Amino acid sequence: SGHHRVPRGTVRLLAPVGDPQKVIAVGLNYRDHCWEQGVSVPKEPIIFSKFPSAIIGPFDDIVHPQDSSEVDWEVELAAVIGKEGRHIEESSAMDHVVGFTVANDVSARDWQMRRNGRQWLLGKTFDTFCPLGPALVTKEAVADVHNLRIRCSVNGQVMQDSNTSQLVFRLPTLIAWVSRFVTLVPGDILLTGTPPGVGVFRKPPVFLKRGDEVQCEIEELGTICNKVV
C-alpha cells in the first residue's frame, strides 16, 4: 500500500531466512564452471552442506578466519523450500519452492581442497560464510528462474558473469534428488552452484583479503554486498 514505510538507511536487513533446518549445496553445477577446472560435467548432483550458523544478512560483514589464507567467493542462486516433501517427483518439485534469493557460498579453499581429508564441509561453513538476501522473491514474481543473469564482483571488478541457463541440474532435478535422502521442510535452503570466475582457478589464484567488498547479484532477485573484515 505504501502506507507503512521506513527509510532504508534506518534499518539493518537480516537474511530472509535466518535459521533453516538445512542448508543444502550443490557442487560443479554450471557447465562453464566445470570447464574452467578441466573436469567432467557430473552425471549425478554433487551434494554437500553448510551449517545454518554460517548465514548472515545481505549487507553484513564476512569475517576472514585466521585459520585460512584462501578465502574465495561463489555467487549462487538459492531456492527456499515452502512445502514439506520426501521422494518428490520432478514434475511437482517446483510446487515445493516458495521463492528465491541471492547467496554467496564463501569458501576457504585450503580447508576445502587439501585439509580435513578433502571433505568440503569445514571449508564451506565458517561463521559468516553464507550471506543471503536481499529478499525472498516469490517464484510467481520470477519470469524464468533458469534464465537469469548471475554476477559477482570484487572491489568493483567483475569476476563471475554467467546465466542460470548454464545449470547442469535444474531445480526440479535437484529437489527430486535431494528428497530421495532427506525430507525437505519449509525454510530449507538449496544453493544451486556457482558459475566460472572463482578466485582459486584464476591464473594466478586470487583470494579475498580484509577490506575487500564482494557484490553478488542475480537478475530479478537483487544484490547483496558484503565487506571482508
Coordinates of N, CA and C in Angstrom, one line a residue:
S1 N 0.8 -1.2 0.0 CA 0.0 0.0 0.0 C 0.8 1.3 0.0
G2 N 2.1 1.2 0.4 CA 2.9 2.3 0.5 C 2.7 3.1 1.8
H3 N 1.8 2.7 2.6 CA 1.5 3.5 3.9 C 2.4 3.1 5.0
H4 N 3.1 2.0 4.9 CA 3.9 1.6 6.1 C 5.4 1.4 5.6
R5 N 6.1 2.5 5.6 CA 7.4 2.5 5.1 C 8.4 3.1 6.1
V6 N 9.6 2.6 6.2 CA 10.7 3.3 7.0 C 11.9 3.5 6.1
P7 N 12.6 4.6 6.3 CA 13.8 4.8 5.5 C 14.8 3.6 5.5
R8 N 15.3 3.2 4.3 CA 16.2 2.1 4.2 C 17.4 2.3 5.1
G9 N 17.9 3.5 5.2 CA 19.1 3.8 6.0 C 18.9 3.6 7.5
T10 N 17.7 3.5 7.9 CA 17.5 3.4 9.4 C 17.3 1.9 9.8
V11 N 17.4 1.0 8.9 CA 17.2 -0.4 9.3 C 18.4 -1.3 8.8
R12 N 18.5 -2.4 9.5 CA 19.5 -3.4 9.0 C 18.8 -4.6 8.5
L13 N 18.9 -4.9 7.3 CA 18.2 -6.1 6.7 C 18.9 -7.4 7.1
L14 N 18.1 -8.3 7.7 CA 18.6 -9.6 8.1 C 18.5 -10.5 6.9
A15 N 19.1 -11.7 7.0 CA 18.8 -12.7 5.9 C 17.3 -13.0 5.9
P16 N 16.8 -13.2 4.7 CA 15.3 -13.5 4.6 C 14.9 -14.8 5.2
V17 N 15.9 -15.8 5.3 CA 15.6 -17.0 6.1 C 16.9 -17.1 7.0
G18 N 16.7 -17.0 8.3 CA 17.8 -16.9 9.2 C 18.2 -18.1 9.9
D19 N 17.2 -19.0 10.1 CA 17.5 -20.2 10.9 C 16.9 -21.5 10.3
P20 N 17.3 -21.8 9.1 CA 16.7 -23.0 8.4 C 17.1 -24.3 9.1
Q21 N 16.4 -25.4 8.9 CA 16.8 -26.7 9.4 C 18.0 -27.1 8.6
K22 N 18.0 -26.9 7.3 CA 19.1 -27.4 6.5 C 19.5 -26.3 5.5
V23 N 20.9 -26.2 5.2 CA 21.4 -25.5 4.1 C 22.1 -26.5 3.2
I24 N 21.5 -26.8 2.0 CA 22.0 -27.9 1.1 C 22.6 -27.2 -0.1
A25 N 23.8 -27.6 -0.5 CA 24.5 -27.0 -1.6 C 24.9 -28.0 -2.6
V26 N 25.1 -27.5 -3.8 CA 25.4 -28.4 -5.0 C 26.8 -27.9 -5.6
G27 N 27.7 -28.9 -5.8 CA 29.0 -28.6 -6.4 C 29.0 -28.9 -7.9
L28 N 29.8 -28.2 -8.6 CA 30.0 -28.4 -10.0 C 28.7 -28.5 -10.8
N29 N 27.9 -27.4 -10.6 CA 26.6 -27.5 -11.3 C 26.4 -26.4 -12.4
Y30 N 27.5 -25.8 -12.8 CA 27.5 -25.0 -14.0 C 28.4 -25.6 -15.0
R31 N 28.0 -25.8 -16.2 CA 28.8 -26.4 -17.2 C 30.1 -25.6 -17.4
D32 N 30.0 -24.3 -17.5 CA 31.2 -23.4 -17.7 C 32.1 -23.4 -16.5
H33 N 31.6 -23.7 -15.3 CA 32.5 -23.8 -14.1 C 33.2 -25.1 -14.1
C34 N 32.6 -26.2 -14.6 CA 33.3 -27.5 -14.8 C 34.5 -27.3 -15.8
W35 N 34.2 -26.6 -16.9 CA 35.2 -26.4 -18.0 C 36.4 -25.6 -17.5
E36 N 36.1 -24.6 -16.6 CA 37.3 -23.8 -16.2 C 38.2 -24.6 -15.3
Q37 N 37.7 -25.7 -14.7 CA 38.5 -26.6 -13.9 C 39.1 -27.8 -14.7
G38 N 38.6 -27.9 -15.9 CA 39.0 -29.1 -16.7 C 38.5 -30.4 -16.1
V39 N 37.3 -30.4 -15.5 CA 36.7 -31.6 -15.0 C 35.5 -31.9 -15.8
S40 N 35.1 -33.2 -15.8 CA 33.9 -33.6 -16.5 C 32.6 -33.1 -15.8
V41 N 31.6 -32.9 -16.6 CA 30.3 -32.5 -16.1 C 29.7 -33.7 -15.3
P42 N 29.3 -33.5 -14.1 CA 28.8 -34.7 -13.3 C 27.6 -35.3 -13.9
K43 N 27.5 -36.6 -13.7 CA 26.3 -37.4 -14.1 C 25.2 -37.4 -13.1
E44 N 25.6 -37.2 -11.8 CA 24.6 -37.0 -10.7 C 25.0 -35.8 -9.9
P45 N 24.0 -35.2 -9.3 CA 24.3 -34.0 -8.5 C 25.3 -34.3 -7.4
I46 N 26.2 -33.4 -7.1 CA 27.2 -33.5 -6.0 C 26.7 -32.6 -4.9
I47 N 26.3 -33.3 -3.8 CA 25.6 -32.6 -2.7 C 26.6 -32.5 -1.5
F48 N 26.6 -31.3 -0.9 CA 27.2 -31.1 0.4 C 26.4 -30.1 1.2
S49 N 26.9 -29.7 2.4 CA 26.0 -28.8 3.2 C 26.9 -27.7 3.8
K50 N 26.2 -26.7 4.3 CA 26.7 -25.7 5.2 C 25.9 -25.7 6.4
F51 N 26.4 -25.3 7.5 CA 25.6 -25.2 8.7 C 24.8 -23.8 8.7
P52 N 23.6 -23.8 9.2 CA 22.9 -22.6 9.3 C 23.6 -21.5 10.0
S53 N 24.5 -21.8 10.9 CA 25.2 -20.8 11.6 C 26.1 -19.9 10.7
A54 N 26.3 -20.3 9.5 CA 27.1 -19.6 8.5 C 26.3 -18.4 7.9
I55 N 25.0 -18.4 8.1 CA 24.2 -17.4 7.4 C 24.3 -16.0 8.1
I56 N 24.5 -15.0 7.2 CA 24.4 -13.6 7.6 C 23.5 -12.8 6.7
G57 N 23.3 -11.6 7.0 CA 22.4 -10.7 6.2 C 23.1 -10.3 4.9
P58 N 22.3 -9.6 4.0 CA 22.8 -9.2 2.7 C 23.8 -8.2 2.7
F59 N 24.0 -7.4 3.8 CA 25.0 -6.4 3.9 C 25.9 -6.5 5.1
D60 N 25.9 -7.7 5.7 CA 26.7 -7.9 6.9 C 28.1 -8.2 6.5
D61 N 29.0 -8.2 7.4 CA 30.5 -8.4 7.1 C 30.8 -9.9 7.1
I62 N 31.6 -10.3 6.1 CA 32.2 -11.6 6.1 C 33.5 -11.6 6.9
V63 N 33.6 -12.4 7.9 CA 34.8 -12.5 8.8 C 35.8 -13.4 8.2
H64 N 36.9 -12.9 7.9 CA 38.0 -13.7 7.3 C 38.7 -14.5 8.4
P65 N 38.6 -15.8 8.4 CA 39.1 -16.6 9.5 C 40.6 -16.6 9.6
Q66 N 41.1 -16.6 10.8 CA 42.6 -16.6 11.0 C 43.1 -17.9 10.5
D67 N 42.3 -19.0 10.4 CA 42.8 -20.3 10.0 C 42.9 -20.5 8.5
S68 N 42.6 -19.5 7.7 CA 42.6 -19.7 6.3 C 43.3 -18.6 5.6
S69 N 44.0 -18.9 4.5 CA 44.6 -17.9 3.7 C 44.1 -17.9 2.2
E70 N 43.0 -18.7 2.0 CA 42.5 -18.9 0.7 C 41.0 -18.8 0.7
V71 N 40.4 -17.6 1.1 CA 39.0 -17.4 1.1 C 38.5 -16.9 -0.2
D72 N 37.5 -17.5 -0.7 CA 37.0 -17.3 -2.1 C 35.5 -17.0 -2.1
W73 N 35.1 -16.5 -3.3 CA 33.7 -16.1 -3.5 C 33.0 -17.1 -4.4
E74 N 31.7 -17.2 -4.2 CA 30.8 -18.0 -5.1 C 29.4 -17.5 -5.1
V75 N 29.0 -16.7 -6.1 CA 27.7 -16.2 -6.2 C 26.8 -17.4 -6.6
E76 N 25.6 -17.5 -6.0 CA 24.7 -18.7 -6.2 C 23.3 -18.3 -6.1
L77 N 22.5 -18.9 -7.0 CA 21.0 -18.8 -6.9 C 20.6 -19.8 -5.7
A78 N 19.8 -19.2 -4.8 CA 19.3 -20.0 -3.7 C 17.8 -20.2 -3.8
A79 N 17.3 -21.4 -3.7 CA 15.9 -21.7 -3.6 C 15.5 -22.0 -2.2
V80 N 14.3 -21.5 -1.8 CA 13.8 -21.8 -0.4 C 12.6 -22.7 -0.5
I81 N 12.6 -23.7 0.3 CA 11.5 -24.7 0.3 C 10.3 -24.1 1.1
G82 N 9.1 -24.3 0.5 CA 7.9 -23.8 1.2 C 7.0 -24.9 1.6
K83 N 7.2 -26.1 1.1 CA 6.3 -27.2 1.4 C 7.0 -28.5 1.6
E84 N 6.7 -29.2 2.7 CA 7.4 -30.4 3.1 C 7.2 -31.5 2.0
G85 N 8.3 -32.3 1.9 CA 8.2 -33.4 0.9 C 9.3 -34.4 1.0
R86 N 9.1 -35.6 0.7 CA 10.1 -36.7 0.6 C 9.8 -37.5 -0.7
H87 N 10.8 -37.9 -1.4 CA 10.6 -38.7 -2.6 C 9.7 -37.8 -3.6
I88 N 10.1 -36.6 -3.8 CA 9.3 -35.7 -4.6 C 9.6 -36.0 -6.1
E89 N 8.5 -36.0 -6.9 CA 8.7 -36.2 -8.3 C 9.1 -34.9 -9.0
E90 N 9.9 -35.0 -10.0 CA 10.4 -33.8 -10.7 C 9.2 -33.0 -11.2
S91 N 8.2 -33.7 -11.7 CA 7.0 -33.0 -12.3 C 6.3 -32.0 -11.3
S92 N 6.4 -32.3 -10.0 CA 5.8 -31.5 -9.0 C 6.8 -30.8 -8.1
A93 N 8.1 -30.8 -8.4 CA 9.1 -30.3 -7.5 C 8.9 -28.8 -7.2
M94 N 8.6 -28.0 -8.3 CA 8.5 -26.6 -8.1 C 7.4 -26.2 -7.2
D95 N 6.4 -27.1 -7.0 CA 5.3 -26.8 -6.0 C 5.9 -26.7 -4.6
H96 N 7.1 -27.3 -4.3 CA 7.7 -27.3 -3.0 C 8.6 -26.0 -2.8
V97 N 8.7 -25.2 -3.8 CA 9.5 -24.0 -3.7 C 8.6 -22.8 -3.4
V98 N 9.0 -22.0 -2.4 CA 8.3 -20.7 -2.2 C 8.9 -19.5 -2.9
G99 N 10.2 -19.6 -3.1 CA 10.9 -18.4 -3.7 C 12.4 -18.6 -3.8
F100 N 13.0 -17.5 -4.1 CA 14.4 -17.5 -4.4 C 15.1 -16.3 -3.8
T101 N 16.4 -16.4 -3.6 CA 17.2 -15.3 -3.1 C 18.7 -15.5 -3.6
V102 N 19.5 -14.5 -3.3 CA 20.9 -14.5 -3.7 C 21.7 -15.0 -2.6
A103 N 22.7 -15.8 -2.9 CA 23.6 -16.3 -1.9 C 25.1 -16.2 -2.3
N104 N 26.0 -16.1 -1.4 CA 27.4 -16.2 -1.6 C 27.9 -17.4 -0.8
D105 N 28.3 -18.4 -1.5 CA 28.9 -19.6 -0.9 C 30.3 -19.4 -0.6
V106 N 30.7 -18.6 0.3 CA 32.0 -18.2 0.7 C 32.8 -19.5 1.0
S107 N 34.0 -19.7 0.5 CA 34.7 -21.0 0.7 C 36.2 -20.7 1.0
A108 N 36.6 -21.5 2.0 CA 38.1 -21.5 2.4 C 38.7 -22.6 1.6
R109 N 39.3 -22.3 0.5 CA 39.8 -23.4 -0.4 C 40.9 -24.3 0.2
D110 N 41.7 -23.7 1.1 CA 42.7 -24.6 1.7 C 42.1 -25.7 2.5
W111 N 41.0 -25.4 3.2 CA 40.3 -26.4 4.0 C 39.4 -27.3 3.1
Q112 N 38.9 -26.7 2.1 CA 38.0 -27.5 1.2 C 38.8 -28.5 0.4
M113 N 40.0 -28.1 -0.1 CA 40.7 -28.9 -1.2 C 41.8 -29.7 -0.6
R114 N 42.4 -29.3 0.5 CA 43.6 -30.0 1.0 C 43.5 -30.6 2.4
R115 N 42.8 -29.8 3.2 CA 42.7 -30.2 4.6 C 41.4 -31.0 4.9
N116 N 41.3 -31.4 6.2 CA 40.1 -32.1 6.6 C 39.7 -33.3 5.7
G117 N 40.8 -34.0 5.3 CA 40.6 -35.2 4.4 C 40.0 -34.8 3.1
R118 N 40.1 -33.6 2.7 CA 39.5 -33.1 1.5 C 38.0 -33.2 1.4
Q119 N 37.4 -33.4 2.6 CA 35.9 -33.2 2.7 C 35.6 -31.7 2.7
W120 N 34.5 -31.3 2.0 CA 34.3 -29.9 1.8 C 33.7 -29.1 3.0
L121 N 33.1 -29.8 3.9 CA 32.3 -29.2 4.9 C 33.0 -28.0 5.7
L122 N 34.1 -28.3 6.3 CA 34.7 -27.2 7.1 C 35.1 -26.0 6.3
G123 N 35.6 -26.2 5.1 CA 36.0 -25.1 4.3 C 34.8 -24.2 3.8
K124 N 33.6 -24.8 3.9 CA 32.4 -24.1 3.4 C 31.6 -23.5 4.6
T125 N 31.9 -23.8 5.8 CA 30.9 -23.4 6.8 C 31.4 -22.6 8.0
F126 N 32.6 -21.9 7.8 CA 33.0 -21.0 8.8 C 31.8 -20.0 9.1
D127 N 31.8 -19.5 10.3 CA 30.8 -18.4 10.6 C 30.9 -17.3 9.5
T128 N 29.8 -16.8 9.1 CA 29.6 -15.7 8.1 C 29.8 -16.1 6.7
F129 N 30.0 -17.4 6.4 CA 30.3 -17.9 5.1 C 29.0 -18.1 4.2
C130 N 27.9 -17.6 4.6 CA 26.7 -17.7 3.8 C 25.8 -16.5 3.8
P131 N 26.3 -15.4 3.2 CA 25.4 -14.2 3.1 C 24.2 -14.5 2.2
L132 N 23.0 -14.0 2.6 CA 21.8 -14.3 1.9 C 21.0 -13.0 1.8
G133 N 20.3 -12.8 0.7 CA 19.3 -11.7 0.5 C 19.3 -11.2 -0.9
P134 N 18.9 -10.0 -1.1 CA 18.4 -9.0 -0.1 C 16.9 -9.3 0.4
A135 N 16.2 -10.2 -0.4 CA 14.8 -10.5 -0.1 C 14.5 -11.9 -0.5
L136 N 13.4 -12.4 -0.1 CA 12.9 -13.7 -0.6 C 11.9 -13.3 -1.7
V137 N 12.2 -13.6 -2.9 CA 11.4 -13.2 -4.1 C 10.5 -14.4 -4.4
T138 N 9.2 -14.3 -4.3 CA 8.4 -15.4 -4.6 C 8.5 -15.9 -6.0
K139 N 8.3 -17.2 -6.2 CA 8.5 -17.8 -7.6 C 7.6 -17.2 -8.6
E140 N 6.4 -16.8 -8.2 CA 5.5 -16.2 -9.1 C 6.0 -14.9 -9.7
A141 N 6.9 -14.2 -9.0 CA 7.4 -12.9 -9.4 C 8.6 -13.0 -10.4
V142 N 9.1 -14.3 -10.6 CA 10.3 -14.5 -11.5 C 9.8 -15.2 -12.8
A143 N 10.2 -14.5 -13.9 CA 9.7 -15.0 -15.2 C 10.2 -16.4 -15.5
D144 N 11.5 -16.6 -15.4 CA 12.1 -17.9 -15.6 C 13.4 -18.0 -14.8
V145 N 13.3 -18.8 -13.7 CA 14.5 -18.9 -12.8 C 15.7 -19.5 -13.5
H146 N 15.4 -20.3 -14.6 CA 16.5 -20.9 -15.3 C 17.0 -20.1 -16.5
N147 N 16.8 -18.8 -16.4 CA 17.3 -17.9 -17.4 C 17.5 -16.5 -16.8
L148 N 18.4 -16.4 -15.8 CA 18.7 -15.2 -15.1 C 20.2 -14.9 -15.1
R149 N 20.6 -13.7 -15.4 CA 22.0 -13.3 -15.4 C 22.5 -13.4 -13.9
I150 N 23.6 -13.9 -13.7 CA 24.2 -14.1 -12.4 C 25.6 -13.6 -12.4
R151 N 26.0 -12.6 -11.4 CA 27.3 -12.0 -11.5 C 27.8 -11.8 -10.1
C152 N 29.2 -11.7 -10.0 CA 29.9 -11.4 -8.8 C 31.0 -10.5 -9.1
S153 N 31.2 -9.4 -8.3 CA 32.3 -8.5 -8.4 C 33.0 -8.4 -7.1
V154 N 34.3 -8.1 -7.2 CA 35.1 -7.9 -6.0 C 35.8 -6.5 -6.2
N155 N 35.5 -5.6 -5.2 CA 36.0 -4.2 -5.3 C 35.7 -3.6 -6.7
G156 N 34.5 -3.9 -7.2 CA 34.1 -3.3 -8.4 C 34.5 -4.0 -9.7
Q157 N 35.4 -5.0 -9.6 CA 35.8 -5.7 -10.8 C 35.0 -7.0 -10.9
V158 N 34.4 -7.2 -12.1 CA 33.5 -8.3 -12.3 C 34.4 -9.6 -12.4
M159 N 34.0 -10.6 -11.6 CA 34.8 -11.8 -11.5 C 34.0 -13.0 -12.1
Q160 N 32.6 -13.0 -11.9 CA 31.8 -14.0 -12.4 C 30.6 -13.3 -13.2
D161 N 30.3 -13.9 -14.3 CA 29.3 -13.3 -15.2 C 28.7 -14.4 -16.1
S162 N 27.6 -15.0 -15.7 CA 27.0 -16.1 -16.4 C 25.5 -16.0 -16.4
N163 N 24.9 -17.2 -16.6 CA 23.4 -17.2 -16.6 C 23.0 -18.5 -16.0
T164 N 21.8 -18.5 -15.3 CA 21.4 -19.8 -14.7 C 21.0 -20.8 -15.8
S165 N 20.9 -20.4 -17.0 CA 20.7 -21.4 -18.1 C 21.8 -22.4 -18.2
Q166 N 23.0 -22.1 -17.6 CA 24.1 -23.0 -17.6 C 24.1 -24.1 -16.6
L167 N 23.1 -24.1 -15.7 CA 23.0 -25.1 -14.7 C 22.9 -26.5 -15.3
V168 N 23.7 -27.4 -14.8 CA 23.7 -28.8 -15.2 C 22.5 -29.5 -14.8
F169 N 22.1 -29.4 -13.5 CA 20.9 -29.9 -12.9 C 20.0 -28.8 -12.5
R170 N 18.8 -28.7 -13.1 CA 17.9 -27.6 -12.7 C 17.2 -28.0 -11.4
L171 N 16.4 -27.0 -11.0 CA 15.8 -27.1 -9.7 C 14.9 -28.3 -9.5
P172 N 14.0 -28.7 -10.5 CA 13.2 -29.9 -10.3 C 14.0 -31.1 -10.1
T173 N 15.1 -31.3 -10.8 CA 16.0 -32.4 -10.7 C 16.7 -32.4 -9.3
L174 N 17.2 -31.3 -8.9 CA 17.9 -31.2 -7.6 C 16.9 -31.5 -6.4
I175 N 15.7 -31.0 -6.5 CA 14.8 -31.2 -5.4 C 14.4 -32.7 -5.4
A176 N 14.1 -33.3 -6.5 CA 13.8 -34.7 -6.5 C 15.0 -35.5 -6.0
W177 N 16.2 -35.2 -6.4 CA 17.3 -36.0 -6.0 C 17.6 -35.9 -4.5
V178 N 17.6 -34.6 -3.9 CA 17.8 -34.5 -2.5 C 16.8 -35.1 -1.7
S179 N 15.5 -35.0 -2.1 CA 14.4 -35.6 -1.3 C 14.4 -37.1 -1.4
R180 N 15.2 -37.7 -2.1 CA 15.4 -39.2 -2.0 C 16.1 -39.6 -0.7
F181 N 16.9 -38.6 -0.2 CA 17.7 -38.9 1.0 C 17.2 -38.3 2.3
V182 N 16.6 -37.1 2.2 CA 16.2 -36.3 3.3 C 14.8 -35.7 3.1
T183 N 14.0 -35.5 4.1 CA 12.8 -34.8 4.0 C 13.1 -33.3 3.9
L184 N 12.6 -32.7 2.9 CA 12.7 -31.2 2.8 C 11.6 -30.6 3.5
V185 N 11.9 -29.5 4.3 CA 10.8 -28.9 5.1 C 10.9 -27.4 4.8
P186 N 9.8 -26.7 5.1 CA 9.7 -25.2 4.8 C 10.9 -24.5 5.5
G187 N 11.5 -23.6 4.8 CA 12.7 -22.9 5.2 C 14.0 -23.4 4.8
D188 N 14.0 -24.7 4.4 CA 15.3 -25.3 3.9 C 15.8 -24.5 2.7
I189 N 17.1 -24.3 2.7 CA 17.7 -23.5 1.6 C 18.6 -24.4 0.7
L190 N 18.4 -24.3 -0.6 CA 19.1 -25.1 -1.6 C 20.0 -24.1 -2.4
L191 N 21.3 -24.2 -2.2 CA 22.2 -23.4 -3.0 C 22.5 -24.2 -4.3
T192 N 22.4 -23.6 -5.4 CA 22.4 -24.4 -6.7 C 23.7 -24.5 -7.4
G193 N 24.8 -23.9 -6.9 CA 26.1 -24.0 -7.6 C 26.5 -22.6 -8.1
T194 N 27.7 -22.5 -8.5 CA 28.3 -21.3 -8.9 C 28.9 -21.3 -10.3
P195 N 28.8 -20.2 -11.0 CA 29.4 -20.2 -12.4 C 30.9 -20.0 -12.3
P196 N 31.6 -19.9 -13.5 CA 33.1 -19.8 -13.5 C 33.5 -18.4 -13.0
G197 N 34.8 -18.3 -12.7 CA 35.3 -17.0 -12.3 C 35.7 -16.9 -10.9
V198 N 35.7 -18.0 -10.2 CA 36.1 -18.0 -8.8 C 37.6 -17.8 -8.7
G199 N 38.0 -17.4 -7.5 CA 39.4 -17.0 -7.4 C 40.4 -18.1 -7.5
V200 N 40.1 -19.3 -7.0 CA 41.1 -20.4 -6.9 C 41.5 -20.8 -8.3
F201 N 40.7 -20.7 -9.3 CA 41.1 -21.2 -10.6 C 41.6 -20.1 -11.5
R202 N 41.8 -18.9 -11.0 CA 42.4 -17.9 -11.8 C 43.9 -18.1 -11.9
K203 N 44.5 -17.5 -12.9 CA 46.0 -17.7 -13.0 C 46.6 -16.3 -13.0
P204 N 47.3 -16.0 -11.9 CA 47.4 -16.8 -10.7 C 46.2 -16.7 -9.8
P205 N 46.0 -17.6 -8.8 CA 44.8 -17.5 -8.0 C 44.7 -16.2 -7.3
V206 N 43.5 -15.8 -7.0 CA 43.1 -14.6 -6.3 C 42.2 -14.9 -5.1
F207 N 42.6 -14.4 -3.9 CA 41.7 -14.7 -2.8 C 41.3 -13.4 -2.1
L208 N 40.3 -13.5 -1.3 CA 39.8 -12.4 -0.6 C 40.7 -12.0 0.5
K209 N 40.8 -10.7 0.8 CA 41.6 -10.2 1.9 C 40.7 -9.2 2.7
R210 N 41.1 -8.9 3.9 CA 40.3 -8.0 4.7 C 40.3 -6.6 4.0
G211 N 39.1 -6.0 4.0 CA 38.9 -4.7 3.4 C 38.3 -4.9 2.0
D212 N 38.3 -6.1 1.4 CA 37.6 -6.3 0.1 C 36.1 -6.2 0.3
E213 N 35.4 -5.8 -0.8 CA 34.0 -5.8 -0.9 C 33.5 -6.7 -2.0
V214 N 32.6 -7.6 -1.6 CA 32.1 -8.6 -2.6 C 30.6 -8.3 -2.8
Q215 N 30.3 -8.2 -4.1 CA 28.9 -7.9 -4.5 C 28.4 -9.0 -5.4
C216 N 27.3 -9.6 -5.0 CA 26.7 -10.7 -5.7 C 25.3 -10.3 -6.2
E217 N 25.0 -10.5 -7.4 CA 23.7 -10.1 -8.0 C 23.1 -11.1 -8.9
I218 N 21.8 -11.2 -8.9 CA 21.1 -12.1 -9.8 C 19.9 -11.3 -10.3
E219 N 19.8 -11.3 -11.6 CA 18.7 -10.6 -12.3 C 17.3 -10.9 -11.7
E220 N 16.5 -9.9 -11.4 CA 15.2 -10.1 -10.9 C 15.2 -10.4 -9.4
L221 N 16.3 -10.8 -8.8 CA 16.3 -11.1 -7.4 C 17.0 -10.1 -6.5
G222 N 17.9 -9.3 -7.1 CA 18.6 -8.2 -6.3 C 20.0 -8.4 -6.1
T223 N 20.6 -7.6 -5.2 CA 22.0 -7.6 -5.0 C 22.4 -7.6 -3.5
I224 N 23.4 -8.4 -3.2 CA 23.9 -8.4 -1.8 C 25.4 -7.9 -1.9
C225 N 25.8 -7.2 -0.8 CA 27.2 -6.7 -0.8 C 27.8 -6.8 0.6
N226 N 28.9 -7.5 0.7 CA 29.5 -7.8 2.0 C 30.9 -7.4 2.0
K227 N 31.3 -6.8 3.1 CA 32.7 -6.4 3.3 C 33.4 -7.5 4.0
V228 N 34.7 -7.8 3.7 CA 35.5 -8.8 4.3 C 36.3 -8.0 5.5
V229 N 36.1 -8.6 6.7 CA 36.8 -7.9 7.8 C 37.7 -8.9 8.6

